[in-house]
Amino acid sequence: MKLTEKAFFAHHDRDVLAALRQATVGVAGAGGLGSTVALSLARAGVGRLIIVDFDTVEPSNLNRQQYTTDQVGRPKALALRDNLMAAQPFSRYDAGVERITPNNIERCFGDADLLIEAFDRAEEKAMLIEAWCSLHPDLPIIGASGIAGWGSNESLATRRYGNLWLCGDFESELEEGIAPMAPRVGIVANMQANLAIELLVTSYRNRNNA
Amino acid sequence: MITVNTESFPWEEGLTITRLIKRKRFTFRMLVVKIDGAVVKKPAWPETKIPDGADVQVIHLMSGG
């Protein structure tokens, strides 16, 4: 049987789906956070995802990132695009294999309605947040801070600072013995994705009721 | 008086972001700072004077992703 877009989204609320189908979301980083956020947003129906990551899939990524063993060695952004197409083929997925800097953020993500910060290193997170908030003080950016380890679901939360939202436990720095693991990284990634849907749908409803 | 992460903090003439971070003993490695909602990039922290009554957010970022 031929897979159709209508059948894929048969159980989605119509105005929620309409809001997401016309949305463009940027995903900066395609590691444990970014690959998981992207898959969730694709399945939810976001119409266009822009994924940028300079890195390639390594064996040690497979414990938590949405790649398969045969994708080791491939650029993450391209491997993720393939996985997104396989999961939900009705959206547009743009993959960029490059390192994000303050100088190319606008070229990479200028079309995005919302940006997901999904970097690993705190320095890169700060760089992206500073640059995005300066370029687009009215567009949302959703980051993550504190995702390592396991357990303590109750410590995970979302904090808002104007157009910046952060998800995580705000305390678990990566260090020896506290590795990132699939469940906790996945929860935080899906908190980011869930919030992205909320912001996109709310913005759509406000525009259409205005 | 200014607000730092929702808590009151005494304002003084010439209070810069760098001085505030020192006074508050914030030792986090990576921070993003917003004054009244606008991000101030790190190179500007030593010269940026915080106005009296400002709402300052000092946001702590941790590695991992």
PDB file of C-alpha atoms in Angstrom:
ATOM      1  CA  MET A   1       0.000   0.000   0.000  1.00  0.00           C
ATOM      2  CA  LYS A   2       1.282   3.457  -0.874  1.00  0.00           C
ATOM      3  CA  LEU A   3       2.065   5.633   2.139  1.00  0.00           C
ATOM      4  CA  THR A   4       0.297   8.969   1.949  1.00  0.00           C
ATOM      5  CA  GLU A   5       0.735  12.153   3.970  1.00  0.00           C
ATOM      6  CA  LYS A   6      -2.960  12.094   4.825  1.00  0.00           C
ATOM      7  CA  ALA A   7      -2.704   8.587   6.255  1.00  0.00           C
ATOM      8  CA  PHE A   8       0.492   9.382   8.150  1.00  0.00           C
ATOM      9  CA  PHE A   9      -1.065  12.316   9.996  1.00  0.00           C
ATOM     10  CA  ALA A  10      -4.575  10.833  10.225  1.00  0.00           C
ATOM     11  CA  HIS A  11      -4.740  11.186  14.013  1.00  0.00           C
ATOM     12  CA  HIS A  12      -3.317  14.698  14.255  1.00  0.00           C
ATOM     13  CA  ASP A  13      -5.418  17.654  15.309  1.00  0.00           C
ATOM     14  CA  ARG A  14      -6.017  19.680  12.125  1.00  0.00           C
ATOM     15  CA  ASP A  15      -5.026  23.142  13.263  1.00  0.00           C
ATOM     16  CA  VAL A  16      -1.993  21.811  15.167  1.00  0.00           C
ATOM     17  CA  LEU A  17      -0.895  19.993  12.035  1.00  0.00           C
ATOM     18  CA  ALA A  18      -1.465  23.107   9.909  1.00  0.00           C
ATOM     19  CA  ALA A  19       0.715  25.132  12.304  1.00  0.00           C
ATOM     20  CA  LEU A  20       3.520  22.595  12.189  1.00  0.00           C
ATOM     21  CA  ARG A  21       3.377  21.905   8.428  1.00  0.00           C
ATOM     22  CA  GLN A  22       4.170  25.561   7.688  1.00  0.00           C
ATOM     23  CA  ALA A  23       6.916  25.839  10.321  1.00  0.00           C
ATOM     24  CA  THR A  24      10.669  25.792   9.806  1.00  0.00           C
ATOM     25  CA  VAL A  25      12.849  24.700  12.734  1.00  0.00           C
ATOM     26  CA  GLY A  26      16.641  24.952  12.857  1.00  0.00           C
ATOM     27  CA  VAL A  27      18.563  22.253  14.725  1.00  0.00           C
ATOM     28  CA  ALA A  28      22.113  23.291  15.650  1.00  0.00           C
ATOM     29  CA  GLY A  29      23.990  20.081  16.367  1.00  0.00           C
ATOM     30  CA  ALA A  30      22.982  16.518  15.462  1.00  0.00           C
ATOM     31  CA  GLY A  31      24.214  14.571  18.493  1.00  0.00           C
ATOM     32  CA  GLY A  32      22.129  12.989  21.242  1.00  0.00           C
ATOM     33  CA  LEU A  33      19.886  16.031  21.604  1.00  0.00           C
ATOM     34  CA  GLY A  34      19.657  17.186  17.995  1.00  0.00           C
ATOM     35  CA  SER A  35      19.084  13.802  16.355  1.00  0.00           C
ATOM     36  CA  THR A  36      16.304  13.018  18.830  1.00  0.00           C
ATOM     37  CA  VAL A  37      14.651  16.446  18.599  1.00  0.00           C
ATOM     38  CA  ALA A  38      14.713  16.225  14.798  1.00  0.00           C
ATOM     39  CA  LEU A  39      13.050  12.794  14.691  1.00  0.00           C
ATOM     40  CA  SER A  40      10.323  13.875  17.104  1.00  0.00           C
ATOM     41  CA  LEU A  41       9.619  17.103  15.234  1.00  0.00           C
ATOM     42  CA  ALA A  42       9.574  15.269  11.895  1.00  0.00           C
ATOM     43  CA  ARG A  43       7.070  12.734  13.235  1.00  0.00           C
ATOM     44  CA  ALA A  44       4.998  15.586  14.672  1.00  0.00           C
ATOM     45  CA  GLY A  45       4.801  17.079  11.169  1.00  0.00           C
ATOM     46  CA  VAL A  46       7.121  20.092  11.172  1.00  0.00           C
ATOM     47  CA  GLY A  47       7.280  21.054   7.492  1.00  0.00           C
ATOM     48  CA  ARG A  48      10.952  21.898   7.224  1.00  0.00           C
ATOM     49  CA  LEU A  49      13.965  21.082   9.374  1.00  0.00           C
ATOM     50  CA  ILE A  50      17.409  22.605   8.883  1.00  0.00           C
ATOM     51  CA  ILE A  51      20.097  20.457  10.488  1.00  0.00           C
ATOM     52  CA  VAL A  52      23.705  21.608  10.720  1.00  0.00           C
ATOM     53  CA  ASP A  53      26.578  19.605  12.230  1.00  0.00           C
ATOM     54  CA  PHE A  54      30.212  19.276  11.140  1.00  0.00           C
ATOM     55  CA  ASP A  55      30.826  15.936  12.872  1.00  0.00           C
ATOM     56  CA  THR A  56      30.723  12.310  11.735  1.00  0.00           C
ATOM     57  CA  VAL A  57      29.040   9.352  13.459  1.00  0.00           C
ATOM     58  CA  GLU A  58      31.387   7.544  15.848  1.00  0.00           C
ATOM     59  CA  PRO A  59      30.860   4.160  17.544  1.00  0.00           C
ATOM     60  CA  SER A  60      30.634   5.843  20.970  1.00  0.00           C
ATOM     61  CA  ASN A  61      27.704   7.977  19.718  1.00  0.00           C
ATOM     62  CA  LEU A  62      25.480   4.955  19.157  1.00  0.00           C
ATOM     63  CA  ASN A  63      24.615   4.560  22.863  1.00  0.00           C
ATOM     64  CA  ARG A  64      22.322   7.591  22.682  1.00  0.00           C
ATOM     65  CA  GLN A  65      22.195   9.167  19.233  1.00  0.00           C
ATOM     66  CA  GLN A  66      19.640   8.288  16.547  1.00  0.00           C
ATOM     67  CA  TYR A  67      22.061   6.540  14.166  1.00  0.00           C
ATOM     68  CA  THR A  68      22.570   2.923  13.227  1.00  0.00           C
ATOM     69  CA  THR A  69      25.730   0.821  13.206  1.00  0.00           C
ATOM     70  CA  ASP A  70      26.036   1.001   9.397  1.00  0.00           C
ATOM     71  CA  GLN A  71      26.169   4.823   9.574  1.00  0.00           C
ATOM     72  CA  VAL A  72      29.471   5.013  11.493  1.00  0.00           C
ATOM     73  CA  GLY A  73      31.836   7.346   9.637  1.00  0.00           C
ATOM     74  CA  ARG A  74      29.120   9.282   7.802  1.00  0.00           C
ATOM     75  CA  PRO A  75      28.541  12.989   8.413  1.00  0.00           C
ATOM     76  CA  LYS A  76      25.844  13.187  11.080  1.00  0.00           C
ATOM     77  CA  ALA A  77      23.741  15.787   9.260  1.00  0.00           C
ATOM     78  CA  LEU A  78      23.523  13.581   6.131  1.00  0.00           C
ATOM     79  CA  ALA A  79      22.882  10.380   8.084  1.00  0.00           C
ATOM     80  CA  LEU A  80      20.163  12.141  10.056  1.00  0.00           C
ATOM     81  CA  ARG A  81      18.523  13.404   6.871  1.00  0.00           C
ATOM     82  CA  ASP A  82      18.335   9.811   5.623  1.00  0.00           C
ATOM     83  CA  ASN A  83      16.823   8.664   8.912  1.00  0.00           C
ATOM     84  CA  LEU A  84      14.280  11.489   8.867  1.00  0.00           C
ATOM     85  CA  MET A  85      13.279  10.634   5.281  1.00  0.00           C
ATOM     86  CA  ALA A  86      12.833   7.012   6.303  1.00  0.00           C
ATOM     87  CA  ALA A  87      10.741   7.988   9.340  1.00  0.00           C
ATOM     88  CA  GLN A  88       8.559  10.688   7.741  1.00  0.00           C
ATOM     89  CA  PRO A  89       9.095  11.404   4.037  1.00  0.00           C
ATOM     90  CA  PHE A  90       6.630  14.301   3.653  1.00  0.00           C
ATOM     91  CA  SER A  91       8.742  17.161   5.006  1.00  0.00           C
ATOM     92  CA  ARG A  92      11.770  19.024   3.708  1.00  0.00           C
ATOM     93  CA  TYR A  93      15.063  18.240   5.408  1.00  0.00           C
ATOM     94  CA  ASP A  94      18.065  20.476   4.715  1.00  0.00           C
ATOM     95  CA  ALA A  95      21.377  19.133   5.979  1.00  0.00           C
ATOM     96  CA  GLY A  96      24.530  21.239   6.317  1.00  0.00           C
ATOM     97  CA  VAL A  97      27.925  19.708   7.071  1.00  0.00           C
ATOM     98  CA  GLU A  98      29.820  22.615   8.598  1.00  0.00           C
ATOM     99  CA  ARG A  99      30.848  24.100  11.903  1.00  0.00           C
ATOM    100  CA  ILE A 100      28.443  26.781  13.100  1.00  0.00           C
ATOM    101  CA  THR A 101      30.040  30.128  13.957  1.00  0.00           C
ATOM    102  CA  PRO A 102      28.626  33.607  14.655  1.00  0.00           C
ATOM    103  CA  ASN A 103      29.433  34.388  11.006  1.00  0.00           C
ATOM    104  CA  ASN A 104      27.325  31.667   9.379  1.00  0.00           C
ATOM    105  CA  ILE A 105      24.382  31.376  11.781  1.00  0.00           C
ATOM    106  CA  GLU A 106      22.232  33.672   9.666  1.00  0.00           C
ATOM    107  CA  ARG A 107      23.103  31.878   6.421  1.00  0.00           C
ATOM    108  CA  CYS A 108      22.367  28.499   8.025  1.00  0.00           C
ATOM    109  CA  PHE A 109      19.267  29.340  10.049  1.00  0.00           C
ATOM    110  CA  GLY A 110      17.954  32.614   8.606  1.00  0.00           C
ATOM    111  CA  ASP A 111      14.729  30.880   7.453  1.00  0.00           C
ATOM    112  CA  ALA A 112      13.979  29.290  10.827  1.00  0.00           C
ATOM    113  CA  ASP A 113      10.972  30.294  12.929  1.00  0.00           C
ATOM    114  CA  LEU A 114      12.615  28.724  15.965  1.00  0.00           C
ATOM    115  CA  LEU A 115      16.087  27.391  16.769  1.00  0.00           C
ATOM    116  CA  ILE A 116      17.000  24.303  18.788  1.00  0.00           C
ATOM    117  CA  GLU A 117      20.390  24.530  20.521  1.00  0.00           C
ATOM    118  CA  ALA A 118      21.685  20.971  20.602  1.00  0.00           C
ATOM    119  CA  PHE A 119      25.417  21.398  21.017  1.00  0.00           C
ATOM    120  CA  ASP A 120      27.658  19.425  23.316  1.00  0.00           C
ATOM    121  CA  ARG A 121      30.125  21.993  24.684  1.00  0.00           C
ATOM    122  CA  ALA A 122      28.977  24.821  26.962  1.00  0.00           C
ATOM    123  CA  GLU A 123      31.187  27.316  25.081  1.00  0.00           C
ATOM    124  CA  GLU A 124      29.377  26.523  21.822  1.00  0.00           C
ATOM    125  CA  LYS A 125      25.989  26.750  23.520  1.00  0.00           C
ATOM    126  CA  ALA A 126      26.833  30.222  24.820  1.00  0.00           C
ATOM    127  CA  MET A 127      28.117  31.334  21.396  1.00  0.00           C
ATOM    128  CA  LEU A 128      24.933  30.175  19.637  1.00  0.00           C
ATOM    129  CA  ILE A 129      22.563  31.646  22.237  1.00  0.00           C
ATOM    130  CA  GLU A 130      24.363  35.011  22.250  1.00  0.00           C
ATOM    131  CA  ALA A 131      24.374  35.203  18.463  1.00  0.00           C
ATOM    132  CA  TRP A 132      20.749  34.101  17.973  1.00  0.00           C
ATOM    133  CA  CYS A 133      19.376  36.377  20.705  1.00  0.00           C
ATOM    134  CA  SER A 134      21.256  39.327  19.179  1.00  0.00           C
ATOM    135  CA  LEU A 135      20.126  38.553  15.613  1.00  0.00           C
ATOM    136  CA  HIS A 136      16.547  37.556  16.453  1.00  0.00           C
ATOM    137  CA  PRO A 137      15.466  38.923  19.835  1.00  0.00           C
ATOM    138  CA  ASP A 138      11.843  38.025  19.044  1.00  0.00           C
ATOM    139  CA  LEU A 139      12.334  34.460  17.793  1.00  0.00           C
ATOM    140  CA  PRO A 140      12.550  31.566  20.256  1.00  0.00           C
ATOM    141  CA  ILE A 141      15.650  29.512  20.951  1.00  0.00           C
ATOM    142  CA  ILE A 142      15.360  26.342  23.022  1.00  0.00           C
ATOM    143  CA  GLY A 143      18.563  25.006  24.568  1.00  0.00           C
ATOM    144  CA  ALA A 144      19.565  22.305  27.023  1.00  0.00           C
ATOM    145  CA  SER A 145      21.757  22.504  30.103  1.00  0.00           C
ATOM    146  CA  GLY A 146      22.424  19.508  32.336  1.00  0.00           C
ATOM    147  CA  ILE A 147      21.547  16.212  30.646  1.00  0.00           C
ATOM    148  CA  ALA A 148      24.206  13.721  31.771  1.00  0.00           C
ATOM    149  CA  GLY A 149      23.763  10.615  33.896  1.00  0.00           C
ATOM    150  CA  TRP A 150      20.617   8.637  34.711  1.00  0.00           C
ATOM    151  CA  GLY A 151      17.654   8.719  37.075  1.00  0.00           C
ATOM    152  CA  SER A 152      16.099  11.671  38.953  1.00  0.00           C
ATOM    153  CA  ASN A 153      13.352  12.435  36.471  1.00  0.00           C
ATOM    154  CA  GLU A 154      11.984  14.971  38.950  1.00  0.00           C
ATOM    155  CA  SER A 155      15.082  17.170  38.606  1.00  0.00           C
ATOM    156  CA  LEU A 156      14.392  17.905  34.932  1.00  0.00           C
ATOM    157  CA  ALA A 157      12.674  21.209  34.248  1.00  0.00           C
ATOM    158  CA  THR A 158      12.274  24.089  31.789  1.00  0.00           C
ATOM    159  CA  ARG A 159      13.330  27.664  32.537  1.00  0.00           C
ATOM    160  CA  ARG A 160      12.484  30.741  30.492  1.00  0.00           C
ATOM    161  CA  TYR A 161      14.644  33.839  30.016  1.00  0.00           C
ATOM    162  CA  GLY A 162      12.771  36.038  27.534  1.00  0.00           C
ATOM    163  CA  ASN A 163      13.060  34.413  24.080  1.00  0.00           C
ATOM    164  CA  LEU A 164      15.487  31.789  25.483  1.00  0.00           C
ATOM    165  CA  TRP A 165      14.226  28.585  27.058  1.00  0.00           C
ATOM    166  CA  LEU A 166      16.485  25.946  28.656  1.00  0.00           C
ATOM    167  CA  CYS A 167      15.604  22.336  29.477  1.00  0.00           C
ATOM    168  CA  GLY A 168      17.612  20.061  31.775  1.00  0.00           C
ATOM    169  CA  ASP A 169      18.639  19.636  35.395  1.00  0.00           C
ATOM    170  CA  PHE A 170      20.916  22.733  35.410  1.00  0.00           C
ATOM    171  CA  GLU A 171      23.548  20.900  37.442  1.00  0.00           C
ATOM    172  CA  SER A 172      24.935  17.689  35.875  1.00  0.00           C
ATOM    173  CA  GLU A 173      28.146  18.739  34.163  1.00  0.00           C
ATOM    174  CA  LEU A 174      29.816  16.098  32.039  1.00  0.00           C
ATOM    175  CA  GLU A 175      32.663  14.637  34.013  1.00  0.00           C
ATOM    176  CA  GLU A 176      34.458  11.387  34.586  1.00  0.00           C
ATOM    177  CA  GLY A 177      31.892   8.754  35.568  1.00  0.00           C
ATOM    178  CA  ILE A 178      28.820  10.772  34.526  1.00  0.00           C
ATOM    179  CA  ALA A 179      28.277   9.813  30.923  1.00  0.00           C
ATOM    180  CA  PRO A 180      25.369  10.919  28.779  1.00  0.00           C
ATOM    181  CA  MET A 181      22.908   8.042  28.360  1.00  0.00           C
ATOM    182  CA  ALA A 182      20.034   7.506  25.944  1.00  0.00           C
ATOM    183  CA  PRO A 183      17.074   7.797  28.347  1.00  0.00           C
ATOM    184  CA  ARG A 184      17.996  11.070  30.046  1.00  0.00           C
ATOM    185  CA  VAL A 185      19.343  12.764  26.898  1.00  0.00           C
ATOM    186  CA  GLY A 186      16.225  11.555  25.108  1.00  0.00           C
ATOM    187  CA  ILE A 187      13.902  12.977  27.776  1.00  0.00           C
ATOM    188  CA  VAL A 188      15.550  16.407  27.628  1.00  0.00           C
ATOM    189  CA  ALA A 189      15.578  16.357  23.799  1.00  0.00           C
ATOM    190  CA  ASN A 190      11.877  15.565  23.810  1.00  0.00           C
ATOM    191  CA  MET A 191      11.238  18.337  26.354  1.00  0.00           C
ATOM    192  CA  GLN A 192      12.855  20.673  23.807  1.00  0.00           C
ATOM    193  CA  ALA A 193      10.755  19.217  20.962  1.00  0.00           C
ATOM    194  CA  ASN A 194       7.556  19.329  23.025  1.00  0.00           C
ATOM    195  CA  LEU A 195       8.147  22.981  23.912  1.00  0.00           C
ATOM    196  CA  ALA A 196       8.949  23.788  20.268  1.00  0.00           C
ATOM    197  CA  ILE A 197       5.536  22.422  19.252  1.00  0.00           C
ATOM    198  CA  GLU A 198       3.839  24.458  21.973  1.00  0.00           C
ATOM    199  CA  LEU A 199       5.531  27.690  20.871  1.00  0.00           C
ATOM    200  CA  LEU A 200       4.879  27.088  17.156  1.00  0.00           C
ATOM    201  CA  VAL A 201       1.207  26.228  17.675  1.00  0.00           C
ATOM    202  CA  THR A 202       0.655  29.148  20.066  1.00  0.00           C
ATOM    203  CA  SER A 203       2.278  31.569  17.620  1.00  0.00           C
ATOM    204  CA  TYR A 204       0.162  30.177  14.735  1.00  0.00           C
ATOM    205  CA  ARG A 205      -3.050  30.530  16.721  1.00  0.00           C
ATOM    206  CA  ASN A 206      -2.183  34.086  17.767  1.00  0.00           C
ATOM    207  CA  ARG A 207      -1.483  35.054  14.142  1.00  0.00           C
ATOM    208  CA  ASN A 208      -4.695  33.518  12.887  1.00  0.00           C
ATOM    209  CA  ASN A 209      -6.927  34.906  15.608  1.00  0.00           C
ATOM    210  CA  ALA A 210      -5.444  38.392  15.386  1.00  0.00           C
TER     211      ALA A 210
ATOM    212  CA  MET B   1      18.526  48.114  43.558  1.00  0.00           C
ATOM    213  CA  ILE B   2      18.671  45.666  40.650  1.00  0.00           C
ATOM    214  CA  THR B   3      17.277  42.171  40.189  1.00  0.00           C
ATOM    215  CA  VAL B   4      19.677  39.300  39.508  1.00  0.00           C
ATOM    216  CA  ASN B   5      17.991  36.003  38.622  1.00  0.00           C
ATOM    217  CA  THR B   6      14.804  37.151  40.420  1.00  0.00           C
ATOM    218  CA  GLU B   7      16.684  38.174  43.626  1.00  0.00           C
ATOM    219  CA  SER B   8      17.337  41.756  44.715  1.00  0.00           C
ATOM    220  CA  PHE B   9      20.902  43.025  44.663  1.00  0.00           C
ATOM    221  CA  PRO B  10      22.186  46.491  45.700  1.00  0.00           C
ATOM    222  CA  TRP B  11      23.063  48.774  42.787  1.00  0.00           C
ATOM    223  CA  GLU B  12      26.071  51.081  42.827  1.00  0.00           C
ATOM    224  CA  GLU B  13      27.411  53.742  40.465  1.00  0.00           C
ATOM    225  CA  GLY B  14      29.520  52.162  37.710  1.00  0.00           C
ATOM    226  CA  LEU B  15      28.451  48.562  38.398  1.00  0.00           C
ATOM    227  CA  THR B  16      29.619  46.539  35.377  1.00  0.00           C
ATOM    228  CA  ILE B  17      28.666  42.975  34.452  1.00  0.00           C
ATOM    229  CA  THR B  18      32.177  41.772  35.257  1.00  0.00           C
ATOM    230  CA  ARG B  19      32.027  43.393  38.697  1.00  0.00           C
ATOM    231  CA  LEU B  20      28.560  41.943  39.367  1.00  0.00           C
ATOM    232  CA  ILE B  21      29.759  38.427  38.500  1.00  0.00           C
ATOM    233  CA  LYS B  22      32.677  38.880  40.905  1.00  0.00           C
ATOM    234  CA  ARG B  23      30.451  40.292  43.673  1.00  0.00           C
ATOM    235  CA  LYS B  24      27.958  37.435  43.282  1.00  0.00           C
ATOM    236  CA  ARG B  25      30.851  34.956  43.257  1.00  0.00           C
ATOM    237  CA  PHE B  26      29.480  33.279  40.128  1.00  0.00           C
ATOM    238  CA  THR B  27      32.171  30.774  39.231  1.00  0.00           C
ATOM    239  CA  PHE B  28      30.387  28.879  36.434  1.00  0.00           C
ATOM    240  CA  ARG B  29      32.577  28.428  33.420  1.00  0.00           C
ATOM    241  CA  MET B  30      29.991  29.411  30.809  1.00  0.00           C
ATOM    242  CA  LEU B  31      27.454  32.129  31.265  1.00  0.00           C
ATOM    243  CA  VAL B  32      25.034  34.066  29.121  1.00  0.00           C
ATOM    244  CA  VAL B  33      24.037  37.483  30.481  1.00  0.00           C
ATOM    245  CA  LYS B  34      20.850  39.390  29.679  1.00  0.00           C
ATOM    246  CA  ILE B  35      20.063  42.915  30.863  1.00  0.00           C
ATOM    247  CA  ASP B  36      16.373  43.829  30.597  1.00  0.00           C
ATOM    248  CA  GLY B  37      15.936  40.992  28.122  1.00  0.00           C
ATOM    249  CA  ALA B  38      18.817  41.836  25.778  1.00  0.00           C
ATOM    250  CA  VAL B  39      21.892  39.632  25.535  1.00  0.00           C
ATOM    251  CA  VAL B  40      25.226  41.313  26.255  1.00  0.00           C
ATOM    252  CA  LYS B  41      28.089  39.445  24.592  1.00  0.00           C
ATOM    253  CA  LYS B  42      31.023  38.435  26.743  1.00  0.00           C
ATOM    254  CA  PRO B  43      33.662  40.816  25.294  1.00  0.00           C
ATOM    255  CA  ALA B  44      31.452  43.752  26.334  1.00  0.00           C
ATOM    256  CA  TRP B  45      31.035  42.648  29.988  1.00  0.00           C
ATOM    257  CA  PRO B  46      33.919  44.728  31.467  1.00  0.00           C
ATOM    258  CA  GLU B  47      32.561  47.995  29.990  1.00  0.00           C
ATOM    259  CA  THR B  48      28.826  47.375  30.248  1.00  0.00           C
ATOM    260  CA  LYS B  49      27.383  49.396  33.125  1.00  0.00           C
ATOM    261  CA  ILE B  50      24.203  48.016  34.640  1.00  0.00           C
ATOM    262  CA  PRO B  51      21.526  50.715  35.091  1.00  0.00           C
ATOM    263  CA  ASP B  52      19.766  51.085  38.438  1.00  0.00           C
ATOM    264  CA  GLY B  53      16.536  49.073  38.463  1.00  0.00           C
ATOM    265  CA  ALA B  54      17.752  46.662  35.768  1.00  0.00           C
ATOM    266  CA  ASP B  55      16.543  43.089  35.517  1.00  0.00           C
ATOM    267  CA  VAL B  56      19.705  40.998  35.062  1.00  0.00           C
ATOM    268  CA  GLN B  57      19.721  37.328  34.142  1.00  0.00           C
ATOM    269  CA  VAL B  58      22.930  35.373  34.548  1.00  0.00           C
ATOM    270  CA  ILE B  59      22.356  32.030  32.872  1.00  0.00           C
ATOM    271  CA  HIS B  60      24.580  29.054  33.625  1.00  0.00           C
ATOM    272  CA  LEU B  61      25.280  26.608  30.777  1.00  0.00           C
ATOM    273  CA  MET B  62      26.593  23.083  31.201  1.00  0.00           C
ATOM    274  CA  SER B  63      28.227  20.851  28.621  1.00  0.00           C
ATOM    275  CA  GLY B  64      26.465  17.748  27.344  1.00  0.00           C
ATOM    276  CA  GLY B  65      24.354  17.060  24.332  1.00  0.00           C
TER     277      GLY B  65
END
